[in-house]
GROMACS .gro file of C-alpha atoms in nm:
model
  144
    1MET     CA    1  -1.325  -6.354   0.231
    2SER     CA    2  -1.351  -6.663   0.454
    3SER     CA    3  -1.079  -6.875   0.559
    4THR     CA    4  -1.190  -7.148   0.343
    5GLN     CA    5  -1.219  -6.908   0.038
    6HIS     CA    6  -0.885  -6.788   0.113
    7VAL     CA    7  -0.744  -7.155   0.130
    8LEU     CA    8  -0.907  -7.237  -0.215
    9ALA     CA    9  -0.775  -6.906  -0.368
   10VAL     CA   10  -0.403  -7.007  -0.274
   11HIS     CA   11  -0.422  -7.352  -0.414
   12PRO     CA   12  -0.172  -7.417  -0.695
   13THR     CA   13  -0.458  -7.516  -0.923
   14ALA     CA   14  -0.681  -7.196  -0.838
   15PRO     CA   15  -0.590  -7.012  -1.131
   16GLU     CA   16  -0.691  -7.296  -1.367
   17THR     CA   17  -1.045  -7.305  -1.148
   18ALA     CA   18  -1.332  -7.078  -1.237
   19PRO     CA   19  -1.393  -6.824  -0.959
   20GLU     CA   20  -1.734  -6.916  -0.950
   21HIS     CA   21  -1.673  -7.289  -0.908
   22ARG     CA   22  -1.406  -7.194  -0.637
   23LEU     CA   23  -1.665  -6.964  -0.434
   24ALA     CA   24  -1.938  -7.251  -0.451
   25ARG     CA   25  -1.695  -7.499  -0.328
   26GLY     CA   26  -1.603  -7.270  -0.025
   27VAL     CA   27  -1.952  -7.196   0.027
   28CYS     CA   28  -2.022  -7.572   0.033
   29ILE     CA   29  -1.720  -7.657   0.246
   30ASP     CA   30  -1.860  -7.428   0.509
   31ALA     CA   31  -2.219  -7.508   0.492
   32CYS     CA   32  -2.096  -7.882   0.534
   33PHE     CA   33  -1.882  -7.801   0.837
   34ASP     CA   34  -2.172  -7.624   0.995
   35CYS     CA   35  -2.440  -7.886   0.933
   36ALA     CA   36  -2.192  -8.146   1.070
   37GLN     CA   37  -2.157  -7.936   1.374
   38ALA     CA   38  -2.538  -7.877   1.405
   39CYS     CA   39  -2.626  -8.237   1.351
   40ARG     CA   40  -2.366  -8.368   1.597
   41SER     CA   41  -2.476  -8.119   1.870
   42GLY     CA   42  -2.852  -8.212   1.800
   43ALA     CA   43  -2.781  -8.567   1.830
   44ASP     CA   44  -2.584  -8.538   2.148
   45ALA     CA   45  -2.873  -8.276   2.288
   46TRP     CA   46  -3.112  -8.582   2.260
   47LEU     CA   47  -2.932  -8.762   2.534
   48ASP     CA   48  -3.001  -8.496   2.797
   49GLU     CA   49  -3.374  -8.405   2.661
   50GLN     CA   50  -3.632  -8.498   2.933
   51GLY     CA   51  -3.958  -8.627   2.809
   52ALA     CA   52  -3.853  -8.677   2.459
   53ALA     CA   53  -4.017  -8.983   2.295
   54ASN     CA   54  -3.952  -9.132   1.939
   55ILE     CA   55  -3.628  -8.949   1.901
   56ARG     CA   56  -3.399  -9.251   1.799
   57THR     CA   57  -3.460  -9.245   1.434
   58CYS     CA   58  -3.419  -8.856   1.433
   59GLN     CA   59  -3.073  -8.894   1.651
   60ARG     CA   60  -2.958  -9.159   1.389
   61ALA     CA   61  -3.025  -8.924   1.113
   62GLN     CA   62  -2.830  -8.653   1.283
   63GLU     CA   63  -2.552  -8.884   1.337
   64ASN     CA   64  -2.544  -8.991   0.972
   65CYS     CA   65  -2.569  -8.655   0.815
   66ALA     CA   66  -2.302  -8.518   1.055
   67ASP     CA   67  -2.054  -8.813   0.924
   68MET     CA   68  -2.145  -8.765   0.540
   69CYS     CA   69  -2.099  -8.377   0.588
   70LEU     CA   70  -1.753  -8.420   0.746
   71ALA     CA   71  -1.678  -8.682   0.466
   72ALA     CA   72  -1.751  -8.393   0.220
   73VAL     CA   73  -1.550  -8.148   0.428
   74SER     CA   74  -1.260  -8.388   0.367
   75ILE     CA   75  -1.264  -8.419   0.029
   76LEU     CA   76  -1.399  -8.101  -0.107
   77PRO     CA   77  -1.066  -7.880  -0.028
   78ARG     CA   78  -0.913  -8.098  -0.288
   79LEU     CA   79  -0.923  -7.826  -0.573
   80GLY     CA   80  -0.727  -8.019  -0.811
   81SER     CA   81  -1.014  -8.256  -0.843
   82PRO     CA   82  -1.231  -8.314  -1.047
   83GLY     CA   83  -1.000  -8.267  -1.323
   84THR     CA   84  -1.117  -8.566  -1.531
   85ASP     CA   85  -1.491  -8.699  -1.620
   86SER     CA   86  -1.462  -8.978  -1.339
   87GLY     CA   87  -1.340  -8.716  -1.111
   88LYS     CA   88  -1.647  -8.522  -1.169
   89ALA     CA   89  -1.861  -8.846  -1.124
   90PHE     CA   90  -1.708  -8.905  -0.789
   91MET     CA   91  -1.774  -8.562  -0.686
   92GLY     CA   92  -2.115  -8.531  -0.803
   93ALA     CA   93  -2.208  -8.890  -0.626
   94LEU     CA   94  -2.013  -8.720  -0.291
   95LEU     CA   95  -2.270  -8.428  -0.325
   96GLN     CA   96  -2.555  -8.604  -0.396
   97ALA     CA   97  -2.491  -8.866  -0.114
   98CYS     CA   98  -2.460  -8.564   0.121
   99MET     CA   99  -2.792  -8.392  -0.019
  100SER     CA  100  -2.959  -8.718   0.041
  101ALA     CA  101  -2.822  -8.731   0.413
  102CYS     CA  102  -2.946  -8.368   0.462
  103ARG     CA  103  -3.298  -8.432   0.316
  104ALA     CA  104  -3.326  -8.735   0.556
  105CYS     CA  105  -3.208  -8.546   0.863
  106GLN     CA  106  -3.465  -8.273   0.775
  107GLU     CA  107  -3.734  -8.509   0.763
  108GLN     CA  108  -3.676  -8.664   1.073
  109CYS     CA  109  -3.620  -8.316   1.250
  110GLU     CA  110  -3.954  -8.186   1.103
  111PRO     CA  111  -4.174  -8.338   1.384
  112HIS     CA  112  -3.958  -8.217   1.666
  113LEU     CA  113  -3.906  -7.852   1.574
  114ALA     CA  114  -4.005  -7.743   1.915
  115PHE     CA  115  -3.665  -7.851   2.036
  116PRO     CA  116  -3.436  -7.558   1.931
  117HIS     CA  117  -3.147  -7.810   1.860
  118CYS     CA  118  -3.355  -8.006   1.643
  119ARG     CA  119  -3.484  -7.671   1.450
  120LEU     CA  120  -3.116  -7.533   1.412
  121CYS     CA  121  -3.007  -7.887   1.272
  122ARG     CA  122  -3.300  -7.874   1.024
  123GLU     CA  123  -3.197  -7.514   0.918
  124ALA     CA  124  -2.835  -7.612   0.865
  125CYS     CA  125  -2.925  -7.927   0.676
  126ALA     CA  126  -3.126  -7.699   0.417
  127ARG     CA  127  -2.833  -7.464   0.381
  128CYS     CA  128  -2.626  -7.757   0.324
  129GLU     CA  129  -2.822  -7.933   0.106
  130GLN     CA  130  -2.872  -7.613  -0.106
  131ALA     CA  131  -2.488  -7.535  -0.085
  132CYS     CA  132  -2.450  -7.915  -0.233
  133ALA     CA  133  -2.688  -7.843  -0.512
  134ASP     CA  134  -2.504  -7.534  -0.614
  135LEU     CA  135  -2.160  -7.684  -0.614
  136LEU     CA  136  -2.324  -7.990  -0.815
  137ASP     CA  137  -2.448  -7.714  -1.104
  138SER     CA  138  -2.106  -7.566  -1.108
  139LEU     CA  139  -1.960  -7.893  -1.165
  140ARG     CA  140  -2.164  -7.957  -1.469
  141LEU     CA  141  -2.045  -7.598  -1.594
  142THR     CA  142  -1.667  -7.676  -1.568
  143ARG     CA  143  -1.452  -7.860  -1.816
  144PRO     CA  144  -1.244  -8.148  -1.764
   0.00000   0.00000   0.00000
């Protein structure tokens, strides 16, 4: 059990939360955190890359994705939400925004896959996007 899964399991609302949803949420939190790290590191790596051209949009997409993923990491551990329809709408919007940032980052990294930091960033974004989609599916199955 990851530390994220453990934290979610001991949350006071854990007994009221479907185990599948807690699992999906934990996986999503971990994927968002990993993605933020890969994106932040990738954006920083461009500063020292010799001979790299046309990387500004990729670097910006990496920074945006890192920030979006960190926002998700800050909110997703609040297991008590989304207990209402408006809470589900908010969580859905958060996950959609994170998925969008991940897709944009993947698109910008695609032409630069020869750079290992960009390839790793793209892979982390793909995992994060999938984890967000899985959690979004889990939200649709839960009741307010």
